[in-house]
Amino acid sequence: MKLEVRYSNHPNDSKKYDTKELRANYLVEEVFKADDILLVYSHQDRIIAGGVMPVHKTLKLETSDELRAKYFLERRELGIINIGGNGKVVLDGKEYEVKSKDGLYVGMGTVEVLFSSNDPKNPAKFYIASCPAHKTYPTYYIDFDKANHRPCGEASTLNKRVINQYIHPDVCKSCQLAMGMTALEEGSGWNTMPCHTHERRMEVYFYFNIKPGQVVFHMMGEPQETRHIVMQNEQLVISPSWSIHSGVGTSNYSFIWAMCGENQEFDDMDNIENTDLK
């Protein structure tokens, strides 16, 4: 298991970054590696995000020196969404069959977390996100059909999409983690537009299902100091609370969003008019 640490960056510093510095501070280019766990620990609200890709091995979510914990979820909660083939997650001996597009919420205090794939020729790809927790909530399996599906956007503004809420107050309880998957329809490219910020929580975006030869321009920065990061398939980007987080693709795509911070109120966003962006 590899755990990379990323420190927080002030907006006054970030607006001076060139392309290389922006990518070094906010972009994670490799998320999945066969028979390995690749994670990034961001000091933005101490979220941990990354990929677990078991092929021939069963992979265990281990603790690390950075956590100073007896086990990974001693003081944390965890969200899982599988974007690959069908697989299994074993939590303290209890086995869950996690199909493609299904998710799992894992409460604080779970000691052993194991990941495996049903078919090495079509391995599972478990995208995970974890944040600090103060209370244990029950583990909850989230079949894709049980997610909260919210169609939104319009074809005329190139942002017709479905927001699938997995770890959300309307689906299951968590301390502060919120997580879901958004899929854009054919012919649409913009996500989270008109854009917004929310000072009370940060967000991580993981872009996938980007077609070969296509890219996503992820928009970030303060509303009057916008920047972009060009992203390829199965890469993630860290979005601080002060930053907008939107993007446009050269074709449609999907992304998983994970949030943590002070609250789980989805209507407390500070909305920004398109014409106010610079």
mmCIF file of C-alpha atoms in Angstrom:
data_model
loop_
_atom_site.group_PDB
_atom_site.id
_atom_site.type_symbol
_atom_site.label_atom_id
_atom_site.label_comp_id
_atom_site.label_asym_id
_atom_site.label_seq_id
_atom_site.Cartn_x
_atom_site.Cartn_y
_atom_site.Cartn_z
ATOM 1 C CA MET A 1 0.000 0.000 0.000
ATOM 2 C CA LYS A 2 1.233 3.474 -0.884
ATOM 3 C CA LEU A 3 0.007 6.586 0.976
ATOM 4 C CA GLU A 4 1.110 9.923 -0.461
ATOM 5 C CA VAL A 5 0.708 13.089 1.639
ATOM 6 C CA ARG A 6 -0.456 16.371 0.096
ATOM 7 C CA TYR A 7 -0.363 19.560 2.170
ATOM 8 C CA SER A 8 -2.844 22.435 2.081
ATOM 9 C CA ASN A 9 -2.244 25.375 -0.228
ATOM 10 C CA HIS A 10 -3.352 28.982 0.268
ATOM 11 C CA PRO A 11 -5.321 30.549 -2.627
ATOM 12 C CA ASN A 12 -2.867 33.436 -2.792
ATOM 13 C CA ASP A 13 -0.098 30.938 -3.449
ATOM 14 C CA SER A 14 -2.099 28.724 -5.772
ATOM 15 C CA LYS A 15 -3.005 31.525 -8.164
ATOM 16 C CA LYS A 16 0.729 31.978 -8.880
ATOM 17 C CA TYR A 17 1.329 28.322 -9.748
ATOM 18 C CA ASP A 18 2.278 27.360 -13.273
ATOM 19 C CA THR A 19 0.846 24.231 -14.890
ATOM 20 C CA LYS A 20 3.459 21.921 -13.382
ATOM 21 C CA GLU A 21 2.911 23.283 -9.857
ATOM 22 C CA LEU A 22 -0.892 23.076 -10.133
ATOM 23 C CA ARG A 23 -0.677 19.463 -11.197
ATOM 24 C CA ALA A 24 1.871 18.589 -8.503
ATOM 25 C CA ASN A 25 -0.300 20.025 -5.731
ATOM 26 C CA TYR A 26 -3.816 19.034 -6.797
ATOM 27 C CA LEU A 27 -3.734 16.236 -9.384
ATOM 28 C CA VAL A 28 -3.216 12.527 -8.689
ATOM 29 C CA GLU A 29 -2.351 10.871 -11.988
ATOM 30 C CA GLU A 30 -2.279 7.199 -10.953
ATOM 31 C CA VAL A 31 -5.184 5.887 -8.907
ATOM 32 C CA PHE A 32 -5.319 2.181 -9.790
ATOM 33 C CA LYS A 33 -2.421 -0.278 -9.945
ATOM 34 C CA ALA A 34 -2.846 -4.035 -10.267
ATOM 35 C CA ASP A 35 -2.700 -5.854 -6.913
ATOM 36 C CA ASP A 36 -1.986 -2.663 -5.006
ATOM 37 C CA ILE A 37 -3.619 0.115 -2.988
ATOM 38 C CA LEU A 38 -2.740 3.704 -3.964
ATOM 39 C CA LEU A 39 -3.954 6.451 -1.639
ATOM 40 C CA VAL A 40 -3.434 10.173 -1.152
ATOM 41 C CA TYR A 41 -3.774 11.820 2.277
ATOM 42 C CA SER A 42 -4.803 15.441 1.816
ATOM 43 C CA HIS A 43 -4.505 17.948 4.638
ATOM 44 C CA GLN A 44 -7.661 19.522 3.202
ATOM 45 C CA ASP A 45 -9.998 18.274 5.957
ATOM 46 C CA ARG A 46 -7.735 15.189 6.194
ATOM 47 C CA ILE A 47 -9.534 13.233 3.514
ATOM 48 C CA ILE A 48 -7.898 10.087 2.133
ATOM 49 C CA ALA A 49 -8.856 8.957 -1.372
ATOM 50 C CA GLY A 50 -7.574 6.502 -3.922
ATOM 51 C CA GLY A 51 -7.917 3.115 -5.560
ATOM 52 C CA VAL A 52 -7.828 -0.547 -4.594
ATOM 53 C CA MET A 53 -7.359 -2.969 -7.494
ATOM 54 C CA PRO A 54 -7.096 -6.626 -6.478
ATOM 55 C CA VAL A 55 -6.359 -8.920 -9.411
ATOM 56 C CA HIS A 56 -4.716 -12.117 -8.201
ATOM 57 C CA LYS A 57 -4.342 -11.125 -4.545
ATOM 58 C CA THR A 58 -6.592 -10.226 -1.649
ATOM 59 C CA LEU A 59 -5.635 -6.729 -0.525
ATOM 60 C CA LYS A 60 -5.858 -5.515 3.060
ATOM 61 C CA LEU A 61 -6.416 -1.873 4.014
ATOM 62 C CA GLU A 62 -3.523 -1.300 6.396
ATOM 63 C CA THR A 63 -2.796 1.516 8.804
ATOM 64 C CA SER A 64 0.252 3.745 8.282
ATOM 65 C CA ASP A 65 2.640 5.906 10.281
ATOM 66 C CA GLU A 66 0.813 9.032 9.107
ATOM 67 C CA LEU A 67 -2.388 7.905 10.856
ATOM 68 C CA ARG A 68 -0.775 6.910 14.166
ATOM 69 C CA ALA A 69 -3.633 4.453 14.551
ATOM 70 C CA LYS A 70 -3.795 0.771 15.456
ATOM 71 C CA TYR A 71 -5.833 0.107 12.312
ATOM 72 C CA PHE A 72 -7.016 2.239 9.400
ATOM 73 C CA LEU A 73 -10.582 2.849 10.618
ATOM 74 C CA GLU A 74 -9.796 3.317 14.313
ATOM 75 C CA ARG A 75 -10.812 6.991 14.023
ATOM 76 C CA ARG A 76 -12.162 7.078 10.474
ATOM 77 C CA GLU A 77 -15.145 6.156 8.307
ATOM 78 C CA LEU A 78 -14.919 4.835 4.755
ATOM 79 C CA GLY A 79 -16.829 4.970 1.488
ATOM 80 C CA ILE A 80 -16.378 2.499 -1.384
ATOM 81 C CA ILE A 81 -17.684 2.541 -4.964
ATOM 82 C CA ASN A 82 -16.730 -0.240 -7.387
ATOM 83 C CA ILE A 83 -16.181 0.927 -10.988
ATOM 84 C CA GLY A 84 -14.698 -2.346 -12.265
ATOM 85 C CA GLY A 85 -15.773 -5.968 -12.356
ATOM 86 C CA ASN A 86 -17.593 -7.657 -9.508
ATOM 87 C CA GLY A 87 -15.653 -8.174 -6.303
ATOM 88 C CA LYS A 88 -15.811 -8.827 -2.587
ATOM 89 C CA VAL A 89 -15.203 -6.721 0.502
ATOM 90 C CA VAL A 90 -14.788 -8.521 3.830
ATOM 91 C CA LEU A 91 -15.326 -6.426 6.968
ATOM 92 C CA ASP A 92 -14.250 -8.127 10.207
ATOM 93 C CA GLY A 93 -15.139 -11.488 8.704
ATOM 94 C CA LYS A 94 -18.452 -10.487 7.106
ATOM 95 C CA GLU A 95 -18.393 -10.780 3.318
ATOM 96 C CA TYR A 96 -20.122 -8.382 0.937
ATOM 97 C CA GLU A 97 -20.489 -9.062 -2.789
ATOM 98 C CA VAL A 98 -19.885 -5.638 -4.343
ATOM 99 C CA LYS A 99 -21.078 -5.538 -7.927
ATOM 100 C CA SER A 100 -19.984 -2.993 -10.495
ATOM 101 C CA LYS A 101 -21.458 0.460 -9.696
ATOM 102 C CA ASP A 102 -22.434 -0.632 -6.169
ATOM 103 C CA GLY A 103 -21.139 1.053 -3.026
ATOM 104 C CA LEU A 104 -20.516 0.465 0.643
ATOM 105 C CA TYR A 105 -20.377 2.687 3.706
ATOM 106 C CA VAL A 106 -18.078 1.366 6.449
ATOM 107 C CA GLY A 107 -18.359 2.788 9.940
ATOM 108 C CA MET A 108 -15.574 3.761 12.311
ATOM 109 C CA GLY A 109 -14.145 0.910 14.358
ATOM 110 C CA THR A 110 -14.063 -1.756 11.653
ATOM 111 C CA VAL A 111 -10.699 -3.443 12.187
ATOM 112 C CA GLU A 112 -10.091 -5.602 9.117
ATOM 113 C CA VAL A 113 -11.002 -4.528 5.565
ATOM 114 C CA LEU A 114 -10.183 -6.957 2.746
ATOM 115 C CA PHE A 115 -10.698 -6.527 -1.003
ATOM 116 C CA SER A 116 -10.731 -9.179 -3.748
ATOM 117 C CA SER A 117 -11.964 -9.681 -7.308
ATOM 118 C CA ASN A 118 -14.263 -12.423 -8.568
ATOM 119 C CA ASP A 119 -12.512 -12.667 -11.950
ATOM 120 C CA PRO A 120 -8.872 -11.638 -12.471
ATOM 121 C CA LYS A 121 -9.625 -11.093 -16.167
ATOM 122 C CA ASN A 122 -12.194 -8.458 -15.154
ATOM 123 C CA PRO A 123 -10.887 -7.160 -11.811
ATOM 124 C CA ALA A 124 -12.808 -4.977 -9.430
ATOM 125 C CA LYS A 125 -11.700 -1.381 -9.085
ATOM 126 C CA PHE A 126 -12.703 -0.106 -5.663
ATOM 127 C CA TYR A 127 -12.512 3.672 -5.434
ATOM 128 C CA ILE A 128 -12.407 4.639 -1.771
ATOM 129 C CA ALA A 129 -12.629 7.814 0.327
ATOM 130 C CA SER A 130 -12.141 8.160 4.069
ATOM 131 C CA CYS A 131 -12.319 10.989 6.576
ATOM 132 C CA PRO A 132 -12.092 11.375 10.363
ATOM 133 C CA ALA A 133 -15.138 10.269 12.359
ATOM 134 C CA HIS A 134 -16.383 10.886 15.892
ATOM 135 C CA LYS A 135 -19.127 8.248 16.046
ATOM 136 C CA THR A 136 -19.749 4.778 14.681
ATOM 137 C CA TYR A 137 -22.625 4.416 12.232
ATOM 138 C CA PRO A 138 -23.749 1.036 10.858
ATOM 139 C CA THR A 139 -22.098 -0.383 7.767
ATOM 140 C CA TYR A 140 -24.507 -0.066 4.852
ATOM 141 C CA TYR A 141 -24.438 -1.774 1.463
ATOM 142 C CA ILE A 142 -25.557 0.582 -1.296
ATOM 143 C CA ASP A 143 -26.827 -1.250 -4.324
ATOM 144 C CA PHE A 144 -26.805 1.136 -7.300
ATOM 145 C CA ASP A 145 -30.605 0.947 -7.407
ATOM 146 C CA LYS A 146 -30.729 2.091 -3.751
ATOM 147 C CA ALA A 147 -28.707 5.223 -4.458
ATOM 148 C CA ASN A 148 -30.602 8.494 -4.665
ATOM 149 C CA HIS A 149 -30.802 9.294 -8.399
ATOM 150 C CA ARG A 150 -31.212 12.972 -9.251
ATOM 151 C CA PRO A 151 -31.459 13.912 -12.948
ATOM 152 C CA CYS A 152 -30.460 17.511 -13.560
ATOM 153 C CA GLY A 153 -29.171 19.923 -16.184
ATOM 154 C CA GLU A 154 -30.272 20.510 -19.744
ATOM 155 C CA ALA A 155 -29.001 19.380 -23.114
ATOM 156 C CA SER A 156 -29.221 22.993 -24.287
ATOM 157 C CA THR A 157 -26.566 24.006 -21.737
ATOM 158 C CA LEU A 158 -24.473 20.861 -22.305
ATOM 159 C CA ASN A 159 -24.842 19.619 -18.716
ATOM 160 C CA LYS A 160 -27.581 16.987 -18.735
ATOM 161 C CA ARG A 161 -26.542 14.436 -16.125
ATOM 162 C CA VAL A 162 -27.672 12.168 -13.301
ATOM 163 C CA ILE A 163 -26.286 12.668 -9.796
ATOM 164 C CA ASN A 164 -26.289 9.331 -7.975
ATOM 165 C CA GLN A 165 -25.996 9.952 -4.241
ATOM 166 C CA TYR A 166 -24.554 6.974 -2.327
ATOM 167 C CA ILE A 167 -23.374 8.214 1.076
ATOM 168 C CA HIS A 168 -25.860 10.969 1.695
ATOM 169 C CA PRO A 169 -28.335 11.822 4.500
ATOM 170 C CA ASP A 170 -31.222 10.547 2.329
ATOM 171 C CA VAL A 171 -29.530 7.149 1.863
ATOM 172 C CA CYS A 172 -27.490 6.260 4.958
ATOM 173 C CA LYS A 173 -25.997 7.916 8.002
ATOM 174 C CA SER A 174 -22.370 8.987 8.241
ATOM 175 C CA CYS A 175 -20.407 11.375 10.432
ATOM 176 C CA GLN A 176 -19.228 13.774 7.746
ATOM 177 C CA LEU A 177 -18.409 11.787 4.607
ATOM 178 C CA ALA A 178 -20.615 12.318 1.560
ATOM 179 C CA MET A 179 -20.017 10.425 -1.652
ATOM 180 C CA GLY A 180 -21.658 9.766 -4.976
ATOM 181 C CA MET A 181 -21.252 9.269 -8.701
ATOM 182 C CA THR A 182 -22.366 11.579 -11.501
ATOM 183 C CA ALA A 183 -22.793 10.428 -15.109
ATOM 184 C CA LEU A 184 -23.120 12.861 -18.004
ATOM 185 C CA GLU A 185 -25.314 11.980 -20.937
ATOM 186 C CA GLU A 186 -24.125 11.773 -24.526
ATOM 187 C CA GLY A 187 -23.712 15.273 -25.942
ATOM 188 C CA SER A 188 -23.124 16.927 -22.547
ATOM 189 C CA GLY A 189 -19.728 17.940 -21.184
ATOM 190 C CA TRP A 190 -20.155 20.346 -18.256
ATOM 191 C CA ASN A 191 -20.449 19.178 -14.662
ATOM 192 C CA THR A 192 -21.424 21.306 -11.653
ATOM 193 C CA MET A 193 -22.229 24.317 -13.807
ATOM 194 C CA PRO A 194 -23.225 26.971 -12.860
ATOM 195 C CA CYS A 195 -20.425 26.421 -10.361
ATOM 196 C CA HIS A 196 -20.140 27.166 -6.657
ATOM 197 C CA THR A 197 -17.891 27.012 -3.642
ATOM 198 C CA HIS A 198 -18.660 25.769 -0.132
ATOM 199 C CA GLU A 199 -16.305 27.060 2.530
ATOM 200 C CA ARG A 200 -17.598 24.495 4.988
ATOM 201 C CA ARG A 201 -16.280 21.403 3.196
ATOM 202 C CA MET A 202 -13.771 20.309 0.607
ATOM 203 C CA GLU A 203 -14.192 17.857 -2.241
ATOM 204 C CA VAL A 204 -12.266 15.316 -4.274
ATOM 205 C CA TYR A 205 -13.234 14.521 -7.867
ATOM 206 C CA PHE A 206 -12.297 11.231 -9.548
ATOM 207 C CA TYR A 207 -12.890 11.270 -13.292
ATOM 208 C CA PHE A 208 -13.454 8.005 -15.187
ATOM 209 C CA ASN A 209 -15.259 6.592 -18.234
ATOM 210 C CA ILE A 210 -13.388 9.170 -20.300
ATOM 211 C CA LYS A 211 -13.279 7.794 -23.823
ATOM 212 C CA PRO A 212 -9.892 7.055 -25.461
ATOM 213 C CA GLY A 213 -8.353 10.199 -26.905
ATOM 214 C CA GLN A 214 -10.629 12.499 -24.881
ATOM 215 C CA VAL A 215 -9.872 14.653 -21.795
ATOM 216 C CA VAL A 216 -11.614 16.701 -19.117
ATOM 217 C CA PHE A 217 -10.676 20.284 -18.314
ATOM 218 C CA HIS A 218 -11.200 20.508 -14.553
ATOM 219 C CA MET A 219 -11.835 24.088 -13.446
ATOM 220 C CA MET A 220 -10.517 25.257 -10.081
ATOM 221 C CA GLY A 221 -9.367 28.384 -8.244
ATOM 222 C CA GLU A 222 -11.192 31.347 -6.771
ATOM 223 C CA PRO A 223 -14.096 32.617 -8.893
ATOM 224 C CA GLN A 224 -12.100 35.651 -10.051
ATOM 225 C CA GLU A 225 -8.833 33.664 -10.384
ATOM 226 C CA THR A 226 -9.825 30.496 -12.237
ATOM 227 C CA ARG A 227 -7.352 27.893 -13.401
ATOM 228 C CA HIS A 228 -7.705 24.559 -15.149
ATOM 229 C CA ILE A 229 -6.088 21.129 -14.963
ATOM 230 C CA VAL A 230 -6.308 18.788 -17.950
ATOM 231 C CA MET A 231 -7.275 15.333 -16.739
ATOM 232 C CA GLN A 232 -7.225 11.920 -18.342
ATOM 233 C CA ASN A 233 -9.157 8.775 -17.550
ATOM 234 C CA GLU A 234 -9.106 7.503 -13.933
ATOM 235 C CA GLN A 235 -7.357 10.453 -12.343
ATOM 236 C CA LEU A 236 -8.395 12.440 -9.265
ATOM 237 C CA VAL A 237 -8.117 16.076 -8.279
ATOM 238 C CA ILE A 238 -8.242 17.719 -4.848
ATOM 239 C CA SER A 239 -10.573 20.701 -4.514
ATOM 240 C CA PRO A 240 -10.096 22.974 -1.469
ATOM 241 C CA SER A 241 -13.133 24.604 0.117
ATOM 242 C CA TRP A 242 -12.232 28.007 -1.355
ATOM 243 C CA SER A 243 -12.074 26.675 -4.906
ATOM 244 C CA ILE A 244 -14.699 26.231 -7.557
ATOM 245 C CA HIS A 245 -14.929 22.631 -8.781
ATOM 246 C CA SER A 246 -16.364 22.200 -12.199
ATOM 247 C CA GLY A 247 -15.239 20.706 -15.453
ATOM 248 C CA VAL A 248 -15.917 20.219 -19.134
ATOM 249 C CA GLY A 249 -14.981 17.230 -21.226
ATOM 250 C CA THR A 250 -14.293 16.810 -24.903
ATOM 251 C CA SER A 251 -16.945 14.069 -24.662
ATOM 252 C CA ASN A 252 -19.227 12.828 -21.897
ATOM 253 C CA TYR A 253 -17.757 11.010 -18.872
ATOM 254 C CA SER A 254 -18.472 10.072 -15.255
ATOM 255 C CA PHE A 255 -16.957 11.136 -11.958
ATOM 256 C CA ILE A 256 -17.093 10.204 -8.292
ATOM 257 C CA TRP A 257 -17.262 13.037 -5.794
ATOM 258 C CA ALA A 258 -16.381 12.725 -2.132
ATOM 259 C CA MET A 259 -16.781 15.510 0.424
ATOM 260 C CA CYS A 260 -15.968 16.065 4.065
ATOM 261 C CA GLY A 261 -15.904 19.062 6.367
ATOM 262 C CA GLU A 262 -18.142 20.907 8.769
ATOM 263 C CA ASN A 263 -21.556 19.803 7.515
ATOM 264 C CA GLN A 264 -23.526 17.730 5.016
ATOM 265 C CA GLU A 265 -25.915 20.488 3.923
ATOM 266 C CA PHE A 266 -26.034 20.416 0.152
ATOM 267 C CA ASP A 267 -27.971 23.674 -0.147
ATOM 268 C CA ASP A 268 -25.427 25.866 1.662
ATOM 269 C CA MET A 269 -23.405 26.417 -1.514
ATOM 270 C CA ASP A 270 -22.167 29.860 -2.486
ATOM 271 C CA ASN A 271 -23.414 29.964 -6.050
ATOM 272 C CA ILE A 272 -21.560 31.904 -8.737
ATOM 273 C CA GLU A 273 -23.043 33.313 -11.903
ATOM 274 C CA ASN A 274 -21.312 32.259 -15.090
ATOM 275 C CA THR A 275 -20.818 35.882 -16.053
ATOM 276 C CA ASP A 276 -19.000 36.588 -12.757
ATOM 277 C CA LEU A 277 -16.247 34.069 -13.457
ATOM 278 C CA LYS A 278 -12.870 35.341 -14.554
#
